[in-house]
XYZ file of C-alpha atoms in Angstrom:
539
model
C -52.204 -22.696 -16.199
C -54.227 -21.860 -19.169
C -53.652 -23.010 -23.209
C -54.283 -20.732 -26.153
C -55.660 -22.935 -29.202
C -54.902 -20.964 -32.204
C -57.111 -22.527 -35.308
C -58.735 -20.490 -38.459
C -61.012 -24.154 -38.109
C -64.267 -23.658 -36.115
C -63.971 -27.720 -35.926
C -60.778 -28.140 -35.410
C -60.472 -25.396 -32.933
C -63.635 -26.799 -30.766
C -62.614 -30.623 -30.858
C -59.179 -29.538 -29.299
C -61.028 -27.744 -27.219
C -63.239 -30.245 -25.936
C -60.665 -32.933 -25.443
C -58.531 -30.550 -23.513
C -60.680 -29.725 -21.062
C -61.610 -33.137 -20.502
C -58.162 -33.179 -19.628
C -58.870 -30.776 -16.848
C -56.589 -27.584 -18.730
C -58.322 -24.250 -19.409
C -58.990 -23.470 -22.663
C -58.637 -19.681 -24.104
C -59.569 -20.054 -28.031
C -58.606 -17.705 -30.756
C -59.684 -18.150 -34.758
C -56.581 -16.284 -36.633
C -53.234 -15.340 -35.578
C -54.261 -11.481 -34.614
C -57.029 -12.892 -32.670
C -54.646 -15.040 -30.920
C -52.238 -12.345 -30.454
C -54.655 -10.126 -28.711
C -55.850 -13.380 -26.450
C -52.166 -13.730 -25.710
C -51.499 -10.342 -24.500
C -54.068 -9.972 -22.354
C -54.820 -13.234 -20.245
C -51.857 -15.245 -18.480
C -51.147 -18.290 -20.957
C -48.687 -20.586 -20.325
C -49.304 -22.925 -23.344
C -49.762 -21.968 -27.135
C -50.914 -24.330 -29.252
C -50.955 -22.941 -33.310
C -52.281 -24.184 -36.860
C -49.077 -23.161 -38.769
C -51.439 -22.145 -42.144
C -53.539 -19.526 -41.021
C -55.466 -15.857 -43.235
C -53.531 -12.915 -42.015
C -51.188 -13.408 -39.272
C -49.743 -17.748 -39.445
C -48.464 -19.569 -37.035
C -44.773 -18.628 -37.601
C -45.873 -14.947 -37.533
C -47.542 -15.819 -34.125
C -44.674 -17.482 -32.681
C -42.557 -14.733 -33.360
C -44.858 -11.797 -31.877
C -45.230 -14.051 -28.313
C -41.257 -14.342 -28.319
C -40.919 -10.504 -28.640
C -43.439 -10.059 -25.882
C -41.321 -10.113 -22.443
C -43.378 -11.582 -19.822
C -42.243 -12.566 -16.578
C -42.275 -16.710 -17.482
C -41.544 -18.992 -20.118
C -44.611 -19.779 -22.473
C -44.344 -23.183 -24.284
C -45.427 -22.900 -27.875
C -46.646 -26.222 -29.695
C -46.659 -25.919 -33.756
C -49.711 -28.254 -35.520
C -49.539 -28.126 -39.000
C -49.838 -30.958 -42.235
C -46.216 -29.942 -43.153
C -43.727 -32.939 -42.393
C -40.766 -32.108 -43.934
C -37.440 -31.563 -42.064
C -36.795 -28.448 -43.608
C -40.025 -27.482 -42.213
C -39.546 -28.572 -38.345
C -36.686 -26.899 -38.374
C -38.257 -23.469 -39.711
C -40.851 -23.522 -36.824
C -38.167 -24.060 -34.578
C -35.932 -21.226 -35.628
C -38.946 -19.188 -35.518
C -39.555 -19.978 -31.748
C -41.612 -23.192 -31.539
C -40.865 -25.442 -28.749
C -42.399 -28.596 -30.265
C -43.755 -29.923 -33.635
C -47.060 -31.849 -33.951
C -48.135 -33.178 -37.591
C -52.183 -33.731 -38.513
C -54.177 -35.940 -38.006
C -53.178 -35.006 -34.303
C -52.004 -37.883 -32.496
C -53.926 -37.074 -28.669
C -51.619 -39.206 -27.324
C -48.399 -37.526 -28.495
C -49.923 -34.626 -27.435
C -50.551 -35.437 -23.626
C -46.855 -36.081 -23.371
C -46.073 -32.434 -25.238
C -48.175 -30.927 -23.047
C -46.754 -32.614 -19.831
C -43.443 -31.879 -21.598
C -44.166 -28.234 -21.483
C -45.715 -28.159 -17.928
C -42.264 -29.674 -16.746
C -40.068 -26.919 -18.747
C -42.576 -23.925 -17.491
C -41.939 -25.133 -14.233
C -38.374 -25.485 -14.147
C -38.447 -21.984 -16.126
C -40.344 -20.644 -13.297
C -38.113 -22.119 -10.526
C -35.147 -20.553 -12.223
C -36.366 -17.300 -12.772
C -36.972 -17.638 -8.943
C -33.362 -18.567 -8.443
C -32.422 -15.344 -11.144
C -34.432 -13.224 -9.026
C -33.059 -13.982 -5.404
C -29.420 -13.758 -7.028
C -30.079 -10.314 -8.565
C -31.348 -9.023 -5.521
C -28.160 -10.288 -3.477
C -26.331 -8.794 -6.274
C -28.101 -5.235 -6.096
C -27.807 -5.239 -2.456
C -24.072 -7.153 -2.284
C -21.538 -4.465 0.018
C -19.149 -5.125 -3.281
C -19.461 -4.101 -6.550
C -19.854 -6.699 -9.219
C -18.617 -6.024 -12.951
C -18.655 -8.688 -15.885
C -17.324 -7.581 -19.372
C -16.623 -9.119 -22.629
C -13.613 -10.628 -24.481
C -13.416 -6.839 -25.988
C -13.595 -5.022 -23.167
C -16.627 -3.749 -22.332
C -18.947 -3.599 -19.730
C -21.931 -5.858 -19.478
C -23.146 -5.273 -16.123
C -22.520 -3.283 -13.075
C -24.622 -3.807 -9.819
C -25.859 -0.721 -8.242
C -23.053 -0.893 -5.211
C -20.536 0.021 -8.245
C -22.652 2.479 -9.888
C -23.104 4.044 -6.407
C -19.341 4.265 -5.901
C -18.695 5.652 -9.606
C -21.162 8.161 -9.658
C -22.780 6.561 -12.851
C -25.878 5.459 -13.820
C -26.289 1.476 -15.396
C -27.059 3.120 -18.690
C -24.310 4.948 -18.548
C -21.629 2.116 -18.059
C -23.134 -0.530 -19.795
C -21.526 -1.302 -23.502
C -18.367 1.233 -22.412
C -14.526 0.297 -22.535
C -13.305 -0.821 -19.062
C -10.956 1.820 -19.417
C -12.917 4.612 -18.628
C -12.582 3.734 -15.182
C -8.816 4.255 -15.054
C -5.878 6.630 -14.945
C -3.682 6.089 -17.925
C -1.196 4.303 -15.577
C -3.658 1.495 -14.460
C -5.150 1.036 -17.762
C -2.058 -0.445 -19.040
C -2.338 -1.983 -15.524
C -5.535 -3.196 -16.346
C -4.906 -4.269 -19.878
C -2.107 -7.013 -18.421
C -4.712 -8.273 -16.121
C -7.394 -8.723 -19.026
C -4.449 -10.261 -20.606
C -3.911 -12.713 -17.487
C -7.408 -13.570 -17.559
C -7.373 -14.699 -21.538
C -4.872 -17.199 -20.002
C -7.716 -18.352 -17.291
C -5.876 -17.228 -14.461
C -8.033 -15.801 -11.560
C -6.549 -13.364 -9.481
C -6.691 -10.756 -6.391
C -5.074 -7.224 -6.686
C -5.644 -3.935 -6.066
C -6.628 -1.252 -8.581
C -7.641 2.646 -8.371
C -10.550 3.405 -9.877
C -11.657 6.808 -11.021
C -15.552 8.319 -10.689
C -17.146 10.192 -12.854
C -16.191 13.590 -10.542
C -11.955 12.384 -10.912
C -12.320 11.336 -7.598
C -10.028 8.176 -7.084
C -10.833 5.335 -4.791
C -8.778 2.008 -4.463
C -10.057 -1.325 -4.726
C -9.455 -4.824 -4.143
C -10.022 -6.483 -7.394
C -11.056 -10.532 -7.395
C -11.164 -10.874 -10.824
C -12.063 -14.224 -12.407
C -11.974 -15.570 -16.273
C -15.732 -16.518 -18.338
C -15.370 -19.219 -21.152
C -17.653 -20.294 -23.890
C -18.550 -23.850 -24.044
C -16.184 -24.734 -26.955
C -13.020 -22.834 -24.475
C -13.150 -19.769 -26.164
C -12.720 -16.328 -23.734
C -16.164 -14.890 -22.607
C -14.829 -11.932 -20.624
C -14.116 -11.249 -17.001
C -16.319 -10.883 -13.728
C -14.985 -9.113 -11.008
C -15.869 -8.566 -7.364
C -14.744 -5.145 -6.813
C -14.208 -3.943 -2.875
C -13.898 -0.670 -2.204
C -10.659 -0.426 0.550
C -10.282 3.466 0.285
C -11.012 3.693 3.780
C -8.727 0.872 4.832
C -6.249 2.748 2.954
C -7.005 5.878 4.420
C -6.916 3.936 8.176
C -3.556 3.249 6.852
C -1.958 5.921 5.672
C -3.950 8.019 9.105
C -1.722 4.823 11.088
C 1.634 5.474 9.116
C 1.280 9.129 9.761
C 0.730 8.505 13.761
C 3.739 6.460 13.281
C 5.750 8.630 11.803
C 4.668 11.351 14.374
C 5.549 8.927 17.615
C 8.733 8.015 16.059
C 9.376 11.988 15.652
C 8.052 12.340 19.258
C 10.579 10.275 20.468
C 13.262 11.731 18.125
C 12.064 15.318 19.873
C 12.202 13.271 23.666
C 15.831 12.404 23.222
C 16.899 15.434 21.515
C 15.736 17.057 24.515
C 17.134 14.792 26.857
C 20.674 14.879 24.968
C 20.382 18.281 24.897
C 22.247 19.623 27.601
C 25.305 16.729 26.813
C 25.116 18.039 22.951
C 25.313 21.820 24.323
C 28.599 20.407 26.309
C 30.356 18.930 23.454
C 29.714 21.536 20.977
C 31.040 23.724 24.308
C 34.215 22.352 23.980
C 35.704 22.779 20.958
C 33.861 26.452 20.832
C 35.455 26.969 23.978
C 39.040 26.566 22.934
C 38.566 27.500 19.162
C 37.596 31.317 20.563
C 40.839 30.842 22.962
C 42.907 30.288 20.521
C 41.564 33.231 18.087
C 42.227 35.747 21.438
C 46.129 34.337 21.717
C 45.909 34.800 17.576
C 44.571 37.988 17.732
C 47.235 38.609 20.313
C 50.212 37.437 18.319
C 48.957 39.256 15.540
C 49.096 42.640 17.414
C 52.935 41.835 18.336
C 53.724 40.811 14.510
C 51.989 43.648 13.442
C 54.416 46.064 16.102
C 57.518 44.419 14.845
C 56.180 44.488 11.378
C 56.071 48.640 11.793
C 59.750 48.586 13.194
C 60.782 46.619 10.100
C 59.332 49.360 7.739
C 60.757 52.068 9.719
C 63.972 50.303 9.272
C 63.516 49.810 5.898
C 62.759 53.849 5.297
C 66.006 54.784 6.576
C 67.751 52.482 4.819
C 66.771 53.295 1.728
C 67.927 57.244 3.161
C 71.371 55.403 3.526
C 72.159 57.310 6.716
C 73.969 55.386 9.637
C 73.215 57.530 12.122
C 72.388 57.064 16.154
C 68.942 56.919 14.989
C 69.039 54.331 12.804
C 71.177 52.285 15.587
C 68.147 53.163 18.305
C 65.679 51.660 16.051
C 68.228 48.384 15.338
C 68.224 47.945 19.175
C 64.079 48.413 19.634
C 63.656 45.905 16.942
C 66.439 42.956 18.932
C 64.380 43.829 21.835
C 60.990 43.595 20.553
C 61.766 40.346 18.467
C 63.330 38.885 21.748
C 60.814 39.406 24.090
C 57.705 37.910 21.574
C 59.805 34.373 21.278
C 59.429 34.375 17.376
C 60.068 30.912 16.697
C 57.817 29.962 19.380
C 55.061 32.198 17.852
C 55.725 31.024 14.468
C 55.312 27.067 15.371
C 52.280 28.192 17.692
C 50.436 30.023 14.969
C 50.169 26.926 13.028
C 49.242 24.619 16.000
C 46.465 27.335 17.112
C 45.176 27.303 13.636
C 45.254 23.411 13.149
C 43.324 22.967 16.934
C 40.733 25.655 15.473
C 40.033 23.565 12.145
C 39.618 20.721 14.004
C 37.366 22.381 16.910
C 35.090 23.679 14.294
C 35.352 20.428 12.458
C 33.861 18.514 15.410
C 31.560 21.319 15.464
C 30.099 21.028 12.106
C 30.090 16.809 12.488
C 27.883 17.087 15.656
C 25.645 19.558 14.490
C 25.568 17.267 11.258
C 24.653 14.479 13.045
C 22.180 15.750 14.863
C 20.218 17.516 11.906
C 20.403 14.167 10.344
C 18.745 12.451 13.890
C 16.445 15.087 13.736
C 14.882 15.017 10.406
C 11.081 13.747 10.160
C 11.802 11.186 8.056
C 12.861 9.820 4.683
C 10.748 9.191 1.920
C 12.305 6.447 0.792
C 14.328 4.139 2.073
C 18.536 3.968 0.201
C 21.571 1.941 0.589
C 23.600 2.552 3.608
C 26.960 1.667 6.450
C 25.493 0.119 9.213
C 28.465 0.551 11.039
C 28.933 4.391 9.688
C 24.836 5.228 11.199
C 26.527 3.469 14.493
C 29.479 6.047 14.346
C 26.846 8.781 13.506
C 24.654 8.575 16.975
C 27.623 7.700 18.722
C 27.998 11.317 18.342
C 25.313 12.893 19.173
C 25.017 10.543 22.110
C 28.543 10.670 23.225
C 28.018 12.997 25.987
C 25.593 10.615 27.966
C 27.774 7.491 27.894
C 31.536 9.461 28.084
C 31.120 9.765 31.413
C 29.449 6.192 32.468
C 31.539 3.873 30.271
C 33.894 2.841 27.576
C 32.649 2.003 24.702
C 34.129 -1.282 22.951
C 33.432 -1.587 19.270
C 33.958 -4.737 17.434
C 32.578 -3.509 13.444
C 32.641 -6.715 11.064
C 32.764 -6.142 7.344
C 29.254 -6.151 6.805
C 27.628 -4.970 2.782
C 25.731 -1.257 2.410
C 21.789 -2.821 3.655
C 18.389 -1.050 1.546
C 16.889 0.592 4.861
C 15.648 4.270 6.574
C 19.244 5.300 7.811
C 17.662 7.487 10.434
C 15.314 5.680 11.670
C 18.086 3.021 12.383
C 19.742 5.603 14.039
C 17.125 6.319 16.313
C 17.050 3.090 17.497
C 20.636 2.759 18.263
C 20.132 6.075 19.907
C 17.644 4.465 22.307
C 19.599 1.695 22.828
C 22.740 3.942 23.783
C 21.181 5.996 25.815
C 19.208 3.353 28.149
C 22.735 1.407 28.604
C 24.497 4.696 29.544
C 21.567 5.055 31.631
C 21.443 1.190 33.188
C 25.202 2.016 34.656
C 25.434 3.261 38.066
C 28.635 3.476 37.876
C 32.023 3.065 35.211
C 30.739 0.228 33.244
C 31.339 -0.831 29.622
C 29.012 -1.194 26.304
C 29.939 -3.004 23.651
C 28.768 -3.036 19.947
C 29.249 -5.647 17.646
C 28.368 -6.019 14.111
C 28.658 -9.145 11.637
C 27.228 -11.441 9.085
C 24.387 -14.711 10.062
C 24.093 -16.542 6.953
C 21.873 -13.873 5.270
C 21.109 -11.679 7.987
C 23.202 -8.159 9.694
C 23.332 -8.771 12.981
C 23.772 -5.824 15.583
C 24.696 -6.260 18.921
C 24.698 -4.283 22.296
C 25.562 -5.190 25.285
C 25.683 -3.243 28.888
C 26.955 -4.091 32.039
C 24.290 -2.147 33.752
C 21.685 -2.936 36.010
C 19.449 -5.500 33.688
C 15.924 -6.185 32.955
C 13.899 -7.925 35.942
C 12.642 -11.171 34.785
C 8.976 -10.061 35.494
C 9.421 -6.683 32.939
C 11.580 -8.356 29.999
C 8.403 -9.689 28.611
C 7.115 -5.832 28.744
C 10.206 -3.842 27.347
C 8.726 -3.543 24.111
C 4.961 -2.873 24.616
C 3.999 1.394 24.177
C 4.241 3.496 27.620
C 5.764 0.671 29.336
C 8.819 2.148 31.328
C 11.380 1.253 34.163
C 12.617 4.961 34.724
C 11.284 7.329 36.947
C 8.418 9.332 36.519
C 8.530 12.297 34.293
C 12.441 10.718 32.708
C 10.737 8.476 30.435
C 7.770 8.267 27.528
C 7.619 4.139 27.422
C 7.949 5.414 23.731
C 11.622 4.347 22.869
C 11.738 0.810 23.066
C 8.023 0.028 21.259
C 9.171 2.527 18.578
C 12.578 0.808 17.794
C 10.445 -2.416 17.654
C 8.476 -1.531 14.689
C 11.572 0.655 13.218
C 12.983 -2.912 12.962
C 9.641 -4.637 11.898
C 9.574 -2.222 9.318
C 12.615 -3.316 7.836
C 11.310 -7.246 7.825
C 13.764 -7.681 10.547
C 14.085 -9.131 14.466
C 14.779 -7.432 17.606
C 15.545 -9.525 21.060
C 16.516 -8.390 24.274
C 18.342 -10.770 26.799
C 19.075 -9.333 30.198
C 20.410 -10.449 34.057
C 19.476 -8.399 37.166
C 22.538 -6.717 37.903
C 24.707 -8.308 35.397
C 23.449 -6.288 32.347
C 21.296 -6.705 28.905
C 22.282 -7.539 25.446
C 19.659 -6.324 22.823
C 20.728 -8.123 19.215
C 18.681 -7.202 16.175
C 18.808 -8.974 12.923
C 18.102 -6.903 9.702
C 17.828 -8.968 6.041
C 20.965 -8.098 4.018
C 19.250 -7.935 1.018
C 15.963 -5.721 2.073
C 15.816 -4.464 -1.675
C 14.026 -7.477 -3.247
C 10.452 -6.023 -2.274
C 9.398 -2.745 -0.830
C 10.115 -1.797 3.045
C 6.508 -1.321 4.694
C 5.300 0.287 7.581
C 3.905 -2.378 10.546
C 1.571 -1.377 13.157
C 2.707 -0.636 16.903
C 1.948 -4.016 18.739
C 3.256 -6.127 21.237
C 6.377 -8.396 21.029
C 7.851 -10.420 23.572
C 10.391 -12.460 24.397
């Protein structure tokens, strides 16, 4: 550690000198402030000590130049001058002094100054140590690290955040905060900065822009600076980029969407031939009844023509054995067509084929509507109308097995993804047609749990074994033969129903039946419906 002795006193200068370095310090000496300048600059000095009055460059002048000089430590500068006066100290403080020493120069006084300054250099140096190691976590850190002022603008960015931006430090540094944002989030971000003033710290998630209009989102832990006397600093911010969490997710939601679809496709295909049947039926008799139509229509159309030939010889006003021939033809013709029967037949034919096509146009409704991908968004809807709904396109596989027995409470219109409730009641339908052997019953049942819809079937099929209930709802996991079953249906109702913050359970006796009940929140519309990932429930 050396010390500068600044002095335009050859005496002065060398009995410093010599009492220093009986001290043990080393001793650099300069005789004018440019002298001591030049001595400063060039040799590592930790201690300055400086007559005040000085030709050319003074002591003040001095104190000033060493300040502007950036060096990597702290240099302790000692003032020795004849000047006593407050107004003085004070002047050679302000212009970067760190201590005041009045002549005659008490040696004593100065030992302590000196071990005063020793102490501060090395606490200096120990917490530029400290500054170091934290700006070299900081410029390595995964995260990006902001910190702006009470106006807005940016102070620092590491070089994770500059990375991730696509600008340089230069380039961010004394620029709004709101560059980084889409008009949208900056009056996003101008609430948070408005949080902050009220020293709240908070997590959330922006979207950034880069510098190419790129986008990436970020989780935000954001985190209020004061001044000493209370008064807001600014803002740092740990900023983690979570585009490719969100990307994960939105990759997940899509293979969601497309299992759920799968499975849509799987019973489509496995209701297929039942749909074909029903839609069968009603085609069947509605082109019957347009043949007997088109039939009845011929004879009308006959006895129509007699009628007008009647009607030409009236108007000739000849009675004549012709016009009686034609009389008789018509009383035949009219007699052996039944008229009133065809008349009250007509209408029925015509009523059935409304209805036939009616039926038609529900079913192939319904199943358009079971068929979709997927909504967008979920909307208010009858839980006991969606019920109805796959009861029709299912119809055909349970018509046969059992009667169904509905019990429908008066339930309130539920925020939810009306199809992809339907698919699950679809998959419940289906498996308890399919768990009866022979003429069974299902039942559905739907009512109000304090807050909750609660839907219920039940079967009086062949149940769960104790050993597979645990199982039902886990992906691939199937009871049916091979090649009559994905393992899909059950694990994809599960997270239809986790998706909309509700509860599926599943009850069942070996050859007494199963009850599945699922619980939905009646009032789903307080926060958004979210996707859930396919896992593993049991009960």
């Amino acid at each position: 550690m050396s010390i500068l002795i600044v002095d335009d006193s050859p005496v002065s200068r060398e009995l410093l000198s010599k009492t220093l370095k009986k001290w043990g310090q080393h001793i650099i000496t300069a005789n004018d402030g440019l002298d001591g300048l030049e001595k400063y600059r060039n040799n590592d000095i930790s201690i300055v000590i400086t007559d005040w009055v000085m030709p050319g460059m003074d002591g003040l002048a001095l104190c000033e130049e060493v300040r502007r000089f950036i060096k990597n430590k702290y240099t302790y500068i000692i003032i020795v001058t004849s000047k006593d006066q407050t107004t003085d100290i004070k002047e050679a403080l302000n212009k970067g002094a760190d201590d005041y020493i009045t002549k005659p120069i008490d040696m004593e006084r100065l030992k302590v100054s000196i071990k005063t300054a020793r102490r501060i250099i090395s606490l200096s140096e120990n917490l530029n140590s400290q500054i170091q190691q934290n700006n070299i976590l900081i410029e390595n850190m995964k995260e990006g690290l902001l910190r702006i002022d009470s106006n807005g603008l940016i102070t620092f960015v590491n070089n994770r955040l500059c990375t991730v931006l696509g600008y340089s430090r230069n380039e961010l540094t004394g620029k709004d905060i709101r560059l980084l944002f889409d008009n949208e989030q900056r009056e996003e971000m101008d609430k948070k900065i408005e949080e902050r003033k009220k020293g709240i710290s908070e997590s959330y998630e922006l979207r950034y822009v880069t510098r190419e209009g790129d986008t990436f989102f970020a989780m935000v832990s954001a985190k209020p600076v004061f001044t000493s006397k209370g008064a807001f600093d600014g803002i740092v911010a740990v900023i983690t980029d979570i585009s490719a969490i969100r990307n994960a997710e939105q990759e997940r939601k899509l293979i969601e969407s497309q299992l759920r679809q799968s499975d849509k496709m799987a019973s489509i295909g496995q209701l297929a031939a039942g749909i074909a049947h029903e839609i069968n039926n009603p085609t069947g008799f509605v082109s019957s009844n347009l043949n007997t139509l088109a039939k009845y229509i011929k004879d009308y159309n006959e006895l129509i023509d007699l009628y007008q030939g009647f009607s030409r010889q009236l108007e000739q006003a000849a009675i004549s054995n012709g016009w009686s021939d034609l009389l008789q033809k018509i009383r035949k013709h009219e007699s052996s067509i039944d008229m009133d029967f065809l008349k009250e037949d007509i209408i029925n034919l015509i009523e059935e084929s409304r209805e036939g096509t009616g039926r038609i146009k529900k079913i192939v409704q319904d199943l358009k509507d079971f068929a979709h991908p997927g909504e967008d968004k979920p909307k208010f809807a009858d839980i006991n109308k969606c019920i109805e709904s796959t009861l029709n396109i299912v119809w055909n596989e349970i018509k046969y097995r059992a009667k169904v027995r509905k019990e429908y409470g008066q339930i309130p219109e539920v925020f939810c993804y009306p199809q992809q409730l339907n698919q699950v009641f679809a998959n419940l339908l289906v498996n308890a047609a399919q768990a009866i052997t022979e003429h069974g019953e299902i039942g559905i049942k739907t009512c109000m749990n304090n807050e909750n819809i609660v839907i219920e079937l039940t079967d009086t099929g062949c149940g769960i074994a104790k050993e597979d209930i645990g199982r039902v709802f886990d992906p691939f996991f199937t009871t049916k033969e091979v090649g009559k079953g994905t393992g899909l249906g059950l694990n994809v109702a599960y997270n239809i129903i986790k998706r909309h913050k509700g509860e599926i359970a599943v009850t069942s006796e070996r050859g007494c039946g199963t009850t599945f009940i699922i619980n939905i929140p009646a009032n789903n519309n307080d926060e958004p419906l979210k996707s859930v990932s396919t896992e593993k429930r049991a009960f």
